[in-house]
Amino acid sequence: MAKVNISDNVINRLPRYIRYLDSILSAGVERVSSAELSRRMGLTASQIRQDLNCFGAFGQPGYGYKVSELRQHIAEILGMNTTHTAILVGAGNLGQALLSNFRFGNSSFSLIAVFDVDPAIVGKTVSGIPVYHSDDIEKFIQGSKVDAAILTLPGYVANAMAERVTNAGVKGIWNFTNEELPSAAKGSIIENVHFSDSLQVLSYHLMESKN
Amino acid sequence: MAKVNISDNVINRLPRYIRYLDSILSAGVERVSSAELSRRMGLTASQIRQDLNCFGAFGQPGYGYKVSELRQHIAEILGMNTTHTAILVGAGNLGQALLSNFRFGNSSFSLIAVFDVDPAIVGKTVSGIPVYHSDDIEKFIQGSKVDAAILTLPGYVANAMAERVTNAGVKGIWNFTNEELPSAAKGSIIENVHFSDSLQVLSYHLMESKN
């Protein structure tokens, strides 16, 4: 695929297409028009045009997009055809929730190790993944190819751990700690899951609904 | 505050301002310019202008915004000065992670009850919040004022539960189940936390960094 520059706004919308296309694919829908994408996904005509331009002009006028082809194309843009390796740091409630319920494979991530400091869990496996002591994390990263670290450890140790894993060579961080990570090495990629951002948007809409 | 119409794009950005302003407030910063907001938050000049227009023109040329005042104003827009009541449905790993670590009060939500079906936990408390049986959820909602339900239960029961709580009168759903919720009553507000969306964006940036 030719490399194109795609704005962050478009990139941030692409996973919604994947979710929507997966849902209509599993309902047996084979073709979708841009008008229908716009209506069903709540996107403006201008957003849809911007997005579809990035996907390339392979839709047919009056005939729309083949759902499986569009899905495949967007997955390719998102790098979902390459497997990324990941480690999870912090096997508390949130870490265990991800380990037992989240389908990493669907987003092309392969979870290869878990790190924690709790002697009750180090040396065991969680959901089939081995748990090592956090002291050994640099050695592990240097010995294995690790693309990303998932941080589900307590906030007060998050920044120090981000610094350790990126210094050891990890490129990306999936950050669940609700903390900013200023010490992660320059050039590393941080993707934050900020629960409070989402809750504040809900707060806004609740307040609006009362007016 | 006069009511203004604010686009979803602006609303979705506002929590980032809250986070950034909180971080500089706690570092003792008293004033911030729009140029600095733009640079530090990675927003374009046009986004900043659009946002600041919504906040009202109380910045002073060459002098910038008073951080505490700007923070207060944005919090007011987001409805963070009103307390919203919430219940949490599903006290598994993810539910317990939120109960023990997430500061609901910071986003002006008050958690008043937890619901689950597990006899080992029903009748007890988790992080000080009483746990009731899910069978009793309609009765509870009808007897108390419940603004929002936080869904942290298994995906295969998510849609049915969304229907139950919204039919009983809950206005908003904070959805962690990775499922779409088509059966929630019309007029209800659904705010999704889609872990996979965020992971796919990380996948994109990891792939980009290899090219």
XYZ file of N, CA, C and O in Angstrom, chain A residues 84-89 110-116 124 128-150 161 164-170:
180
model
N 1.814 -6.949 16.646
C 2.666 -6.216 17.580
C 2.764 -7.032 18.872
O 1.759 -7.552 19.348
N 3.957 -7.135 19.439
C 4.097 -7.842 20.714
C 3.958 -6.851 21.869
O 4.379 -5.696 21.763
N 3.379 -7.333 22.963
C 3.149 -6.444 24.097
C 3.370 -7.173 25.417
O 3.198 -8.391 25.518
N 3.779 -6.397 26.425
C 3.824 -6.901 27.791
C 2.857 -6.065 28.624
O 2.562 -4.912 28.272
N 2.331 -6.673 29.680
C 1.424 -5.949 30.566
C 2.115 -5.768 31.914
O 2.658 -6.723 32.470
N 2.109 -4.536 32.416
C 2.804 -4.250 33.673
C 1.789 -3.861 34.740
O 1.169 -2.790 34.665
N -0.108 -9.284 20.359
C 0.153 -10.565 20.993
C 0.799 -10.294 22.348
O 1.851 -9.663 22.431
N 0.127 -10.744 23.418
C 0.606 -10.482 24.777
C 1.573 -11.597 25.162
O 1.189 -12.765 25.199
N 2.835 -11.235 25.447
C 3.826 -12.289 25.665
C 4.293 -12.416 27.119
O 4.866 -13.429 27.478
N 4.062 -11.419 27.948
C 4.477 -11.539 29.359
C 3.756 -10.512 30.213
O 3.295 -9.480 29.719
N 3.657 -10.854 31.503
C 3.055 -9.960 32.497
C 4.114 -9.700 33.562
O 4.896 -10.601 33.894
N 4.159 -8.476 34.088
C 5.099 -8.145 35.164
C 4.349 -7.595 36.364
O 3.400 -6.835 36.220
N 4.787 -8.033 37.554
C 4.183 -7.542 38.790
C 5.223 -7.691 39.900
O 6.271 -8.321 39.689
N 3.747 -17.464 38.371
C 2.546 -18.182 37.928
C 2.160 -17.711 36.525
O 2.917 -16.981 35.877
N -3.036 -17.769 31.019
C -2.077 -18.448 30.158
C -0.786 -17.680 29.893
O 0.113 -18.188 29.211
N -0.673 -16.469 30.424
C 0.521 -15.639 30.182
C 1.412 -15.690 31.430
O 0.925 -15.480 32.543
N 2.731 -15.935 31.253
C 3.609 -16.012 32.415
C 3.800 -14.658 33.103
O 3.882 -13.631 32.437
N 3.864 -14.697 34.440
C 4.067 -13.468 35.224
C 5.487 -13.454 35.781
O 5.891 -14.381 36.481
N 6.240 -12.405 35.451
C 7.609 -12.240 35.945
C 7.676 -11.080 36.926
O 6.775 -10.239 36.965
N 8.793 -11.029 37.679
C 8.965 -9.916 38.615
C 9.369 -8.653 37.849
O 10.189 -8.711 36.927
N 8.816 -7.520 38.260
C 9.085 -6.251 37.572
C 10.572 -5.888 37.567
O 11.030 -5.163 36.678
N 11.318 -6.386 38.542
C 12.770 -6.132 38.549
C 13.450 -6.649 37.275
O 14.519 -6.159 36.892
N 12.852 -7.670 36.666
C 13.490 -8.309 35.506
C 13.011 -7.740 34.168
O 13.270 -8.316 33.108
N 12.319 -6.610 34.202
C 11.653 -6.146 32.983
C 12.650 -5.698 31.904
O 12.461 -5.999 30.718
N 13.721 -5.012 32.295
C 14.711 -4.572 31.288
C 15.345 -5.781 30.597
O 15.509 -5.803 29.375
N 15.710 -6.784 31.428
C 16.354 -7.976 30.874
C 15.421 -8.643 29.859
O 15.843 -9.049 28.775
N 14.146 -8.735 30.210
C 13.183 -9.358 29.307
C 13.069 -8.584 27.996
O 13.101 -9.163 26.909
N 12.928 -7.253 28.114
C 12.746 -6.419 26.915
C 13.962 -6.528 26.004
O 13.843 -6.621 24.777
N 15.157 -6.558 26.622
C 16.360 -6.641 25.809
C 16.518 -8.012 25.157
O 17.119 -8.132 24.091
N 15.929 -9.046 25.764
C 16.042 -10.391 25.213
C 14.942 -10.757 24.239
O 15.070 -11.707 23.461
N 13.835 -10.023 24.258
C 12.700 -10.339 23.383
C 12.368 -9.078 22.588
O 12.731 -7.981 22.975
N 11.644 -9.248 21.509
C 11.166 -8.086 20.770
C 9.850 -7.654 21.411
O 8.867 -8.383 21.384
N 9.842 -6.481 22.049
C 8.622 -5.987 22.701
C 8.257 -4.645 22.080
O 8.999 -3.664 22.200
N 7.131 -4.585 21.372
C 6.721 -3.337 20.728
C 6.052 -2.375 21.706
O 6.246 -1.171 21.621
N 5.245 -2.934 22.617
C 4.434 -2.050 23.459
C 4.330 -2.569 24.884
O 4.375 -3.775 25.129
N 4.209 -1.641 25.830
C 3.956 -1.986 27.229
C 2.602 -1.417 27.632
O 2.306 -0.254 27.347
N 1.805 -2.257 28.265
C 0.485 -1.843 28.739
C 0.631 -1.538 30.219
O 0.963 -2.432 31.011
N 8.075 3.735 35.660
C 8.036 2.521 34.847
C 8.054 2.857 33.358
O 8.714 2.172 32.562
N 11.565 3.410 32.471
C 12.346 2.174 32.407
C 12.086 1.404 31.110
O 13.016 0.968 30.436
N 10.809 1.214 30.771
C 10.523 0.373 29.590
C 10.930 1.056 28.291
O 11.423 0.396 27.375
N 10.762 2.384 28.207
C 11.160 3.038 26.956
C 12.679 3.102 26.847
O 13.232 2.926 25.770
N 13.367 3.299 27.969
C 14.839 3.252 27.925
C 15.337 1.868 27.506
O 16.379 1.745 26.869
N 14.588 0.844 27.863
C 14.999 -0.515 27.504
C 14.654 -0.861 26.053
O 15.042 -1.911 25.551
N 13.874 0.024 25.375
C 13.652 -0.193 23.952
C 12.199 -0.348 23.512
O 11.927 -0.556 22.327
N 11.251 -0.248 24.449
C 9.842 -0.355 24.066
C 9.418 0.929 23.355
O 9.729 2.028 23.806
